[in-house]
């Protein structure tokens, strides 16, 4: 079972925080196929958040095919993340190393690059959900 | 609504019930003691209008009737003021004052029904209480009729017998409720209610004589007329030629020498002399037979007032401006 | 779908001053809506109109498609002062609710109070502020309303009681799916709790819509001041700031700026609301056709 936590005031929508935490747990193997996610009421009792937000997060996860809702029983993990991407990861890491080298040559320091990555990540994911 | 009305107003209901019980006991004891006194001490044919009875009449009046009547004589004013201040005024003012109107009037029962139930139930109880008091007094009074005479239309008695007490109390209750919608503070509503009742009572008392055209009786035996229990409006002298004058001319029947013109004896001598001279007294009065007519007239006036005030309370409650 | 609450052309006047003017707003069914605005903006007036405590001067309010005063069985209201009868015992407050409401759920009310550890024989006047609010909320919830309206439910509560009350409210939403409309002037305490926002400012509705969409639809741009005007001309600007050569703008636009000298960062609910409150002439309202859409 996953226990959610919230970073209030982070600017990230609450339902997205829940989605990210489930994805993260799937990647780390903390959640596996067949595991039940907490019910909206359980999450609400723990975090004092709007149950609609929890349902919205679960709908999003369902849309991505990560979980499936079984009426009357709860929401269950359908598949996990990250198992097939070992080779992808190696490749992506190599690309990122190259990008950082390019950045240093262009005169960016560590903080510049971090800001740039954060901006791009923010923009990309916001576009995806908007 | 029945339970809620009881729960919110049980203090008033219980205190009023207790007071009625105490007054009832007082009347019962007084009536029994007076009856016992009469059967032990009064000569035969007494108490009554006969001259021989005057001693026992006076004893009964002073020892049994008067002390109790002073308590009840205050009831028209005090009773109405209490009902208005403690039953009527808090009904809506307390809800506004504590903000509980926002609770009471947002339930499934509509504010209209809430108000109607409260006015109806409490108003009904007030009427029943007043009628109970009036019935108890009505049972107590006849014990003293022989000694004290008939006082049917006398202001003090009239107000605490028949249906008029119920009309007064109901009027006071609705007045208090209406004051509560205007002032929205219990204490302010209570004060305004008491003040308005204190103004209404003399206004009604003084207009009572004009409920009907007084009867004009021309007589020499006016004392008997006064003692019948009616209500005297005014009197005047009628000259032998049939003219009505307020005071007979000065020259007629001067006080005999040696008698102080201001004394009661001079007055009696003068009255006797005037009758000898052919003068008569014209008495404008309401005979005691008009008791129920007057009761219903006053009840009608007060109920009209109560209805108008009730309408004010209802519209001000339902129009709702917070 | 019929909105839980729909106001059209709503106006309310106290003597000569308009407390609310020409307000049209809808709260879709099932939402937890926040009514936000500065003190004296007309929040309480709007809520009182929504529960029939006031009759509007103009316009009308409908609850699930019917006039408010015909819908009182489906509405519960918790006024700011959390009114209860101080002389009543807690169980008598429950009896009060039972007597006045045909849909009353006494068992749920008792369960809720037992969970909260509030004794039924305690006099209301002796309850703590938090307990009092919980009892008032219990009475409101046991009515089984479809729309629950709360006026500043968290004002004058300590942080623990705030969390308890809000959690109780959210659990009730999870159980019954009721629609909630609550007012607050503290925006930060609404984040994560509310999913619909209505901003009332100066007696008018300024913002109305889904909170996630609203927040995602705005961002804070930072860039060189000399290009700010050109950028501002292309998108709705809610607020502008900055110093010297650097300009910042909170814009209602989700696309990243094309000019690479400008950076964009997401905003949170409080920043967005404050920016609107500082610009009372600017509005973010749904198109009329979308007013009632979920």
XYZ file of C-alpha atoms in Angstrom:
746
model
C 0.000 0.000 0.000
C 1.203 3.472 -0.838
C 1.062 6.370 1.594
C 0.654 9.715 -0.113
C 2.138 12.974 1.072
C 1.582 16.490 -0.124
C 3.782 19.455 -0.846
C 1.298 22.261 -0.419
C 2.132 25.495 -2.118
C 4.545 23.837 -4.519
C 2.416 25.042 -7.405
C 1.995 21.457 -8.630
C -1.665 20.515 -8.732
C -2.595 18.131 -5.938
C -3.882 15.430 -8.264
C -0.613 15.567 -10.226
C 1.344 15.100 -7.017
C -0.651 11.922 -6.374
C -0.088 10.725 -9.956
C 3.644 11.345 -9.684
C 3.857 9.494 -6.381
C 2.124 6.425 -7.811
C 4.393 6.461 -10.860
C 7.407 6.842 -8.615
C 6.319 3.927 -6.452
C 5.764 1.822 -9.563
C 9.220 2.635 -10.803
C 10.811 1.748 -7.489
C 8.784 -1.424 -7.194
C 7.030 -0.225 -4.031
C 3.771 -0.848 -5.878
C 3.327 -3.988 -7.957
C 0.562 -5.265 -10.222
C -2.379 -6.467 -8.152
C -1.745 -4.045 -5.272
C -4.748 -2.017 -4.177
C -4.497 1.761 -4.011
C -6.038 3.417 -0.957
C -9.673 4.408 -1.371
C -10.562 8.056 -1.793
C -11.892 8.084 1.755
C -8.666 6.663 3.163
C -6.604 9.266 1.343
C -8.954 12.016 2.468
C -8.770 10.913 6.094
C -4.986 10.913 5.915
C -4.292 14.080 3.932
C -7.425 16.222 4.372
C -7.814 16.735 0.662
C -10.742 16.803 -1.649
C -11.875 13.286 -2.607
C -12.545 14.530 -6.126
C -8.817 15.195 -6.407
C -8.018 11.583 -5.515
C -10.554 10.316 -8.040
C -9.129 12.646 -10.658
C -5.623 11.284 -10.022
C -6.885 7.689 -10.265
C -8.722 8.487 -13.511
C -5.492 9.893 -14.900
C -3.576 6.750 -13.884
C -6.330 4.614 -15.364
C -6.153 6.562 -18.608
C -2.450 5.778 -18.742
C -3.257 2.122 -18.234
C -1.320 1.902 -14.973
C -4.244 1.063 -12.721
C -7.764 -0.254 -13.136
C -10.824 0.521 -11.041
C -12.992 -2.424 -10.041
C -16.388 -1.152 -8.879
C -17.050 -2.069 -5.284
C -13.557 -3.448 -4.745
C -11.190 -0.554 -5.247
C -8.448 0.567 -7.603
C -5.704 -1.923 -8.440
C -2.298 -1.635 -10.046
C -2.428 -3.050 -13.545
C 1.184 -2.859 -14.681
C 4.432 -1.547 -13.338
C 6.861 0.954 -14.790
C 10.496 1.009 -15.576
C 11.266 -2.700 -16.142
C 11.673 -2.505 -19.909
C 13.576 0.745 -19.966
C 17.025 -0.432 -18.788
C 18.569 -0.011 -22.239
C 16.608 3.195 -22.794
C 17.971 4.560 -19.589
C 21.568 3.907 -20.560
C 20.996 5.630 -23.867
C 19.208 8.629 -22.330
C 21.879 9.040 -19.690
C 24.568 9.132 -22.381
C 22.600 11.784 -24.240
C 22.241 13.849 -21.100
C 25.968 13.625 -20.382
C 26.626 14.938 -23.874
C 24.114 17.760 -23.325
C 25.770 18.800 -20.080
C 29.181 18.849 -21.810
C 27.721 21.120 -24.499
C 26.299 23.344 -21.812
C 29.633 23.757 -20.066
C 31.289 24.623 -23.322
C 28.595 27.258 -23.853
C 29.538 28.744 -20.463
C 26.578 27.526 -18.377
C 27.246 26.604 -14.786
C 25.473 23.932 -12.775
C 22.701 26.249 -11.598
C 22.011 27.563 -15.119
C 21.589 24.050 -16.384
C 19.354 23.022 -13.522
C 17.073 26.024 -14.145
C 16.952 25.245 -17.839
C 16.050 21.600 -17.223
C 13.383 22.585 -14.702
C 11.825 25.070 -17.119
C 11.727 22.612 -19.968
C 10.346 19.854 -17.746
C 7.718 22.180 -16.392
C 6.676 23.341 -19.832
C 6.618 19.875 -21.357
C 4.544 18.267 -18.643
C 2.202 21.174 -18.367
C 1.527 20.997 -22.073
C 0.852 17.314 -21.734
C -1.853 17.808 -19.143
C -3.315 21.089 -20.274
C -42.114 21.552 16.312
C -44.065 20.528 19.406
C -40.933 19.239 21.104
C -38.817 22.180 19.990
C -41.361 24.694 21.262
C -41.532 22.911 24.591
C -37.738 22.595 24.846
C -37.061 26.241 24.028
C -39.802 27.724 26.161
C -40.201 25.233 28.975
C -38.922 27.719 31.586
C -41.703 30.170 30.795
C -44.282 27.400 30.590
C -43.285 25.867 33.926
C -42.990 29.186 35.761
C -46.354 30.358 34.441
C -47.939 27.029 35.390
C -46.412 27.277 38.856
C -47.646 30.821 39.362
C -51.145 29.853 38.250
C -51.119 26.977 40.686
C -50.007 29.267 43.520
C -52.677 31.849 42.679
C -55.274 29.091 42.470
C -54.304 27.837 45.908
C -54.410 31.361 47.290
C -57.915 31.839 45.891
C -59.071 28.469 47.143
C -57.804 29.040 50.675
C -59.198 32.573 50.727
C -62.588 31.417 49.485
C -62.780 28.568 51.977
C -61.729 30.742 54.895
C -64.227 33.466 53.959
C -67.025 30.902 53.669
C -66.143 29.463 57.062
C -66.070 32.934 58.591
C -69.452 33.806 57.113
C -71.117 30.625 58.357
C -69.671 31.157 61.855
C -70.003 34.886 62.406
C -72.541 36.418 60.039
C -76.096 36.993 61.410
C -78.886 35.441 59.328
C -79.555 37.298 56.109
C -75.997 38.518 56.115
C -73.803 39.349 54.397
C -76.058 41.486 52.271
C -77.272 44.981 51.594
C -79.273 45.192 54.861
C -78.099 47.837 57.334
C -77.592 45.202 60.051
C -74.962 43.549 57.888
C -72.656 46.523 57.603
C -70.352 45.303 60.381
C -69.848 41.837 59.019
C -69.716 43.151 55.434
C -66.898 45.463 56.366
C -65.035 42.713 58.243
C -65.258 40.348 55.265
C -64.196 43.095 52.903
C -61.157 44.150 54.905
C -59.992 40.784 56.164
C -60.722 38.438 53.264
C -61.571 40.269 50.051
C -59.262 43.245 49.986
C -55.878 41.556 50.696
C -56.411 39.005 47.929
C -57.896 41.481 45.518
C -54.862 43.756 45.781
C -52.838 40.860 44.387
C -55.259 40.250 41.515
C -56.020 43.878 40.865
C -52.446 44.190 39.568
C -52.839 41.273 37.186
C -54.082 43.174 34.152
C -50.918 45.256 34.091
C -48.422 42.870 35.625
C -49.761 39.730 33.938
C -49.771 41.246 30.465
C -46.384 42.838 30.965
C -44.911 39.533 32.152
C -46.412 37.574 29.287
C -45.237 40.159 26.771
C -41.743 40.355 28.218
C -41.070 36.686 28.927
C -43.208 34.839 26.372
C -43.394 37.272 23.484
C -40.196 39.297 23.406
C -37.646 36.446 23.463
C -39.515 34.391 20.842
C -37.790 36.046 17.877
C -35.401 38.513 19.525
C -33.401 35.735 21.193
C -33.017 33.925 17.865
C -31.789 37.071 16.135
C -29.557 37.998 19.034
C -27.746 34.647 19.136
C -27.771 34.161 15.377
C -29.733 30.941 15.772
C -32.249 32.191 13.230
C -29.643 31.118 10.674
C -29.974 27.629 12.130
C -33.719 27.506 12.741
C -34.751 28.959 9.388
C -32.499 26.895 7.142
C -33.977 23.534 8.113
C -36.472 21.602 6.020
C -39.344 23.111 7.983
C -39.926 26.497 6.374
C -39.581 29.649 8.475
C -43.252 30.339 7.852
C -44.283 27.028 9.376
C -41.767 27.441 12.185
C -43.222 30.831 13.096
C -46.830 29.709 12.752
C -46.211 26.691 14.975
C -44.502 28.779 17.622
C -47.074 31.580 17.584
C -49.908 29.059 17.524
C -48.646 26.774 20.279
C -47.389 29.457 22.637
C -50.306 31.767 21.891
C -52.659 28.873 22.627
C -50.939 28.191 25.935
C -51.101 31.865 26.899
C -54.824 31.920 26.154
C -55.453 28.748 28.128
C -53.466 30.094 31.077
C -55.401 33.368 31.080
C -58.732 31.575 30.825
C -57.761 29.297 33.704
C -56.900 32.314 35.837
C -60.125 34.053 34.879
C -62.151 30.924 35.692
C -60.521 30.639 39.112
C -61.268 34.277 39.879
C -64.765 33.777 38.517
C -65.266 30.988 41.059
C -63.815 33.027 43.908
C -65.749 36.293 43.417
C -69.319 35.023 44.185
C -68.232 34.163 47.724
C -67.998 37.891 48.377
C -70.965 39.106 46.352
C -73.129 39.452 49.467
C -70.566 41.436 51.420
C -68.950 43.498 48.712
C -71.748 43.875 46.197
C -71.631 43.261 42.494
C -68.518 44.652 40.865
C -69.066 43.149 37.436
C -68.232 46.215 35.362
C -65.775 47.802 37.728
C -62.463 48.223 35.868
C -60.438 46.063 38.249
C -62.851 43.150 38.140
C -63.805 43.453 34.494
C -60.182 42.993 33.413
C -59.613 39.783 35.350
C -62.861 37.968 34.585
C -64.496 36.591 31.456
C -62.506 36.356 28.217
C -60.759 39.722 28.426
C -57.704 38.403 30.313
C -57.039 35.950 27.483
C -57.283 38.758 24.921
C -54.890 40.916 26.936
C -52.329 38.187 27.369
C -52.492 37.145 23.742
C -52.133 40.768 22.655
C -49.125 41.199 24.951
C -47.535 37.980 23.640
C -47.871 38.982 19.991
C -46.728 42.522 20.799
C -43.579 41.065 22.366
C -42.949 38.865 19.333
C -43.373 41.817 16.961
C -41.054 43.959 19.095
C -38.503 41.167 18.785
C -38.472 41.462 14.997
C -37.996 45.226 15.232
C -35.318 45.380 17.910
C -33.616 41.988 17.653
C -32.223 42.213 21.183
C -34.094 40.371 23.914
C -33.623 43.028 26.557
C -34.599 45.881 24.213
C -37.653 43.976 22.994
C -38.693 43.267 26.599
C -38.378 46.911 27.612
C -40.285 48.144 24.572
C -43.001 45.554 25.144
C -43.499 46.540 28.779
C -43.544 50.234 27.868
C -46.114 49.731 25.116
C -48.339 47.644 27.366
C -48.106 50.320 30.055
C -49.369 52.773 27.434
C -52.061 50.475 26.036
C -53.676 49.674 29.377
C -54.822 53.218 30.293
C -55.774 53.874 26.668
C -58.108 50.878 26.697
C -59.340 51.571 30.234
C -60.389 55.099 29.379
C -62.056 54.170 26.132
C -64.102 51.436 27.776
C -67.019 53.788 28.561
C -67.416 54.518 24.875
C -67.900 50.848 23.882
C -71.647 51.654 23.924
C -73.960 54.642 24.334
C -74.521 54.940 28.133
C -78.035 54.456 29.487
C -79.614 57.644 30.945
C -81.608 56.996 34.069
C -83.384 59.850 35.883
C -83.812 58.851 39.511
C -83.752 59.873 43.123
C -82.339 56.552 44.322
C -78.991 56.673 42.574
C -77.043 54.892 45.342
C -78.898 51.663 44.593
C -78.074 52.149 40.942
C -74.389 52.564 41.730
C -74.342 49.419 43.862
C -75.779 47.212 41.148
C -72.331 46.636 39.672
C -72.674 48.746 36.604
C -70.258 51.325 35.415
C -70.948 55.009 36.040
C -70.021 57.301 33.180
C -71.184 60.668 34.541
C -74.143 62.248 36.306
C -75.952 65.591 36.324
C -78.880 67.302 38.007
C -82.205 67.699 36.276
C -84.052 70.860 37.294
C -87.822 70.681 37.990
C -88.337 72.251 34.543
C -86.470 69.290 32.985
C -83.185 71.064 32.206
C -79.935 69.204 32.747
C -77.307 71.122 34.715
C -73.958 70.065 36.105
C -74.464 71.933 39.390
C -77.771 73.338 40.684
C -77.896 77.151 41.037
C -76.197 78.436 44.197
C -79.314 79.895 45.724
C -81.128 76.581 45.925
C -80.637 74.595 49.172
C -77.778 76.461 50.888
C -76.227 74.519 53.772
C -77.996 75.210 57.072
C -76.127 77.483 59.464
C -73.575 75.742 61.640
C -72.813 73.005 59.103
C -69.510 73.125 57.342
C -70.281 73.417 53.642
C -67.407 71.077 52.798
C -68.584 68.219 55.061
C -70.249 65.033 53.869
C -73.226 65.859 56.043
C -73.744 69.140 54.169
C -73.645 67.216 50.901
C -76.264 64.712 52.100
C -78.513 67.496 53.414
C -78.152 69.333 50.131
C -79.032 66.244 48.070
C -82.112 65.606 50.227
C -83.209 69.222 49.950
C -82.768 69.247 46.168
C -85.004 66.185 45.827
C -87.578 67.962 47.970
C -87.349 70.908 45.612
C -88.148 68.630 42.671
C -84.642 68.104 41.419
C -83.687 64.673 40.037
C -80.376 63.093 39.141
C -79.648 61.976 35.584
C -77.176 59.074 35.738
C -75.360 58.030 32.577
C -74.179 54.476 33.153
C -73.625 51.039 31.686
C -75.788 48.453 33.438
C -74.114 45.176 34.490
C -76.084 43.300 31.827
C -73.657 44.773 29.335
C -70.833 42.667 30.810
C -70.529 40.206 27.929
C -71.111 42.823 25.284
C -68.218 44.817 26.770
C -66.108 41.692 27.192
C -66.458 40.814 23.536
C -65.935 44.405 22.401
C -62.673 44.649 24.287
C -61.650 41.183 23.141
C -62.376 42.216 19.569
C -60.267 45.355 19.860
C -57.329 43.495 21.400
C -57.531 40.615 18.949
C -57.520 43.058 16.035
C -54.402 44.610 17.527
C -52.852 41.185 18.035
C -53.647 40.242 14.448
C -52.028 43.402 13.092
C -48.932 42.895 15.248
C -48.823 39.221 14.311
C -48.903 40.210 10.643
C -46.022 42.586 11.272
C -44.012 39.871 13.039
C -44.671 37.362 10.244
C -43.859 39.701 7.355
C -40.743 40.986 9.061
C -39.598 37.441 9.713
C -40.365 36.112 6.248
C -39.113 39.109 4.288
C -35.751 38.337 5.852
C -33.061 40.903 5.831
C -30.138 39.898 7.961
C -26.148 18.243 -15.850
C -28.033 20.627 -13.562
C -25.634 22.686 -11.478
C -25.921 22.345 -7.712
C -26.152 26.087 -7.446
C -26.899 28.583 -10.143
C -27.301 32.309 -9.675
C -28.408 34.547 -12.514
C -28.319 38.334 -12.481
C -28.217 38.258 -8.707
C -28.275 41.605 -6.921
C -28.671 42.604 -3.291
C -28.930 46.072 -1.892
C -28.771 47.335 1.685
C -30.483 50.694 1.656
C -28.618 52.549 -1.112
C -25.455 50.457 -1.410
C -25.278 47.371 -3.553
C -23.651 44.491 -1.683
C -23.855 42.336 -4.801
C -24.580 43.372 -8.318
C -25.402 41.372 -11.415
C -23.804 38.168 -10.220
C -24.133 35.121 -12.428
C -22.304 32.066 -11.244
C -22.724 28.308 -11.178
C -21.255 25.568 -9.035
C -21.409 22.172 -10.734
C -22.792 19.273 -8.764
C -20.299 17.242 -6.728
C -17.741 20.010 -6.427
C -16.086 21.469 -3.371
C -16.236 25.121 -4.246
C -14.421 27.935 -2.514
C -15.906 31.394 -2.360
C -13.010 33.765 -1.934
C -12.769 37.507 -1.657
C -11.647 40.332 0.582
C -13.647 41.139 3.696
C -16.823 42.971 2.801
C -16.762 41.795 -0.804
C -20.212 40.267 -0.531
C -19.344 36.657 0.344
C -21.745 36.340 3.247
C -24.485 38.089 1.303
C -24.039 35.659 -1.579
C -24.150 32.672 0.790
C -27.232 33.990 2.582
C -28.938 34.390 -0.767
C -27.929 30.837 -1.652
C -29.642 29.399 1.419
C -32.722 31.627 1.369
C -31.738 33.644 4.429
C -32.074 36.687 2.204
C -34.350 37.378 -0.709
C -32.516 38.908 -3.679
C -33.321 42.397 -4.937
C -32.727 41.253 -8.509
C -32.192 37.928 -10.223
C -32.639 34.500 -8.726
C -30.824 31.541 -7.222
C -31.608 27.983 -8.179
C -30.473 24.904 -6.322
C -30.491 21.757 -8.442
C -32.721 23.622 -10.844
C -35.366 24.706 -8.352
C -35.874 27.937 -6.417
C -34.001 27.986 -3.116
C -37.023 28.172 -0.879
C -38.449 25.018 -2.412
C -35.151 23.210 -1.933
C -34.507 23.619 1.770
C -34.636 19.864 2.344
C -31.581 19.514 0.116
C -29.579 22.445 1.521
C -27.712 22.705 4.794
C -26.130 25.901 6.033
C -23.473 26.514 8.615
C -23.328 30.206 9.469
C -20.113 31.863 10.515
C -21.028 32.032 14.199
C -21.749 28.249 14.175
C -25.139 28.920 15.783
C -26.423 26.274 18.171
C -28.765 26.561 21.133
C -26.365 27.137 24.023
C -28.729 25.689 26.622
C -29.302 22.453 24.700
C -27.384 19.266 25.300
C -25.663 17.814 22.258
C -28.282 15.085 21.970
C -31.003 17.732 22.083
C -29.368 19.428 19.111
C -29.712 16.088 17.317
C -33.348 15.903 18.354
C -33.770 19.434 16.967
C -32.421 18.238 13.621
C -34.645 15.165 13.650
C -37.784 17.173 14.393
C -37.184 19.659 11.622
C -35.843 17.434 8.844
C -37.550 14.472 7.200
C -34.295 13.127 5.729
C -32.508 13.177 9.091
C -29.862 10.490 9.656
C -29.581 10.269 13.434
C -27.462 7.102 13.454
C -24.769 8.718 11.304
C -24.792 11.807 13.506
C -24.291 9.743 16.670
C -21.542 7.740 15.013
C -19.774 10.879 13.910
C -19.935 12.461 17.378
C -18.743 9.218 18.982
C -15.768 9.135 16.586
C -14.972 12.709 17.569
C -15.306 11.886 21.254
C -17.978 14.510 21.890
C -20.288 13.372 24.715
C -23.984 13.556 23.878
C -24.982 14.821 27.305
C -22.609 17.800 27.233
C -24.266 21.204 27.107
C -23.556 23.047 23.875
C -22.455 26.124 25.822
C -19.648 24.128 27.444
C -18.117 22.801 24.216
C -14.790 24.084 22.918
C -14.748 26.116 19.717
C -13.637 23.142 17.659
C -16.224 20.812 19.202
C -18.922 23.390 18.662
C -18.052 23.610 14.995
C -18.015 19.826 14.776
C -21.466 19.558 16.385
C -22.823 22.248 14.056
C -21.285 20.414 11.103
C -22.754 17.125 12.337
C -26.219 18.657 12.537
C -25.766 20.060 9.028
C -24.517 16.741 7.601
C -27.139 14.575 9.304
C -29.741 16.473 7.341
C -28.246 14.578 4.389
C -28.000 17.656 2.215
C -27.059 17.613 -1.434
C -25.615 21.087 -1.069
C -23.760 22.179 2.032
C -23.020 25.877 2.399
C -20.484 27.019 5.007
C -19.605 30.601 5.864
C -15.981 30.876 7.031
C -16.063 27.461 8.690
C -12.436 27.630 9.794
C -12.328 31.167 11.144
C -11.391 31.332 14.831
C -10.298 27.702 15.049
C -6.847 26.549 16.087
C -4.756 24.705 13.453
C -5.593 21.265 14.830
C -9.314 21.954 14.921
C -9.092 23.378 11.392
C -7.599 20.180 10.111
C -10.143 18.060 12.004
C -13.097 20.041 10.721
C -11.839 20.087 7.159
C -11.082 16.365 7.252
C -14.578 15.645 8.557
C -15.991 17.682 5.739
C -13.854 15.950 3.112
C -14.796 12.520 4.463
C -18.452 13.457 4.175
C -17.847 14.476 0.568
C -16.110 11.149 -0.076
C -19.020 9.226 1.445
C -21.989 11.052 0.004
C -20.748 13.031 -2.978
C -22.470 16.164 -1.744
C -21.665 19.565 -3.212
C -19.925 22.017 -0.903
C -19.708 25.775 -1.130
C -17.527 27.364 1.517
C -16.293 30.885 1.935
C -12.904 31.906 3.167
C -10.601 34.846 3.056
C -7.532 32.695 3.596
C -6.685 31.289 0.189
C -3.791 29.117 1.345
C -6.026 26.890 3.457
C -8.124 25.963 0.429
C -5.371 24.416 -1.673
C -5.924 20.699 -2.092
C -9.329 20.958 -0.447
C -11.374 22.822 -3.014
C -11.623 22.010 -6.699
C -13.785 24.913 -7.817
C -13.163 28.577 -7.253
C -15.446 31.578 -7.173
C -13.828 34.936 -6.495
C -16.133 37.745 -5.497
C -14.675 41.221 -5.382
C -16.454 44.498 -4.813
C -19.860 42.859 -5.099
C -19.137 41.221 -8.448
C -18.058 37.769 -9.538
C -14.494 38.024 -10.785
C -13.338 34.449 -11.244
C -15.295 31.232 -11.534
C -13.998 27.868 -12.635
C -12.110 24.634 -12.009
C -9.095 25.311 -9.787
C -6.663 22.969 -11.545
C -7.545 24.410 -14.929
C -7.348 27.926 -13.590
C -3.933 27.457 -12.030
C -2.586 25.508 -15.020
C -3.873 28.246 -17.305
C -1.696 30.892 -15.716
C 2.038 31.356 -15.444
C 4.566 33.844 -14.308
C 6.829 35.146 -17.068
C 10.171 36.775 -16.379
C 12.183 38.539 -19.073
C 13.710 41.746 -20.394
C 11.585 44.802 -19.717
C 11.951 46.288 -23.206
C 10.071 43.395 -24.804
C 7.369 43.250 -22.108
C 4.878 45.480 -23.903
C 5.098 43.490 -27.098
C 4.527 40.256 -25.207
C 1.710 41.732 -23.110
C -0.132 42.742 -26.254
C -0.404 39.101 -27.300
C -1.870 37.611 -24.145
C -4.100 38.627 -21.201
C -1.898 39.995 -18.411
C -3.295 39.733 -14.889
C -0.514 41.545 -13.100
C 2.766 43.159 -14.011
C 5.805 43.848 -11.907
C 9.564 43.837 -11.970
C 12.300 46.361 -11.572
C 14.734 47.997 -13.933
C 15.517 45.931 -16.987
C 13.644 42.852 -15.761
C 9.893 42.531 -16.019
C 7.535 39.923 -14.538
C 4.009 39.267 -15.685
C 1.363 36.891 -14.435
C -0.432 35.937 -17.620
C -3.472 33.903 -18.441
C -1.780 31.790 -21.039
C -0.381 28.296 -20.768
C 1.841 28.184 -23.862
C 5.567 28.679 -23.273
C 6.839 32.009 -24.579
C 8.464 31.886 -28.003
C 11.040 34.489 -27.090
C 13.924 32.517 -25.444
C 14.832 35.493 -23.281
C 11.638 34.945 -21.356
C 11.241 32.159 -18.803
C 7.971 30.853 -17.555
C 7.224 29.259 -14.223
C 3.977 27.770 -12.918
C 1.991 29.645 -10.300
C 0.041 28.372 -7.323
C -3.535 29.097 -6.360
C -2.743 31.840 -3.894
C -0.580 33.801 -6.357
C -3.285 33.572 -8.991
C -6.078 34.664 -6.665
C -4.076 37.534 -5.206
C -3.200 38.775 -8.677
C -6.882 38.871 -9.597
C -7.916 40.518 -6.342
C -5.385 43.276 -7.030
C -6.900 43.826 -10.470
C -10.635 44.057 -9.743
C -11.499 45.060 -13.302
C -10.119 41.855 -14.749
C -12.288 38.776 -14.878
C -11.748 35.105 -15.599
C -15.172 33.684 -16.145
C -16.300 30.746 -18.183
C -18.186 31.473 -21.348
C -21.917 31.425 -20.630
C -22.351 28.116 -22.447
C -19.769 26.523 -20.190
C -21.081 27.995 -16.980
C -22.806 24.809 -15.972
C -20.458 22.312 -17.594
C -18.579 19.945 -15.392
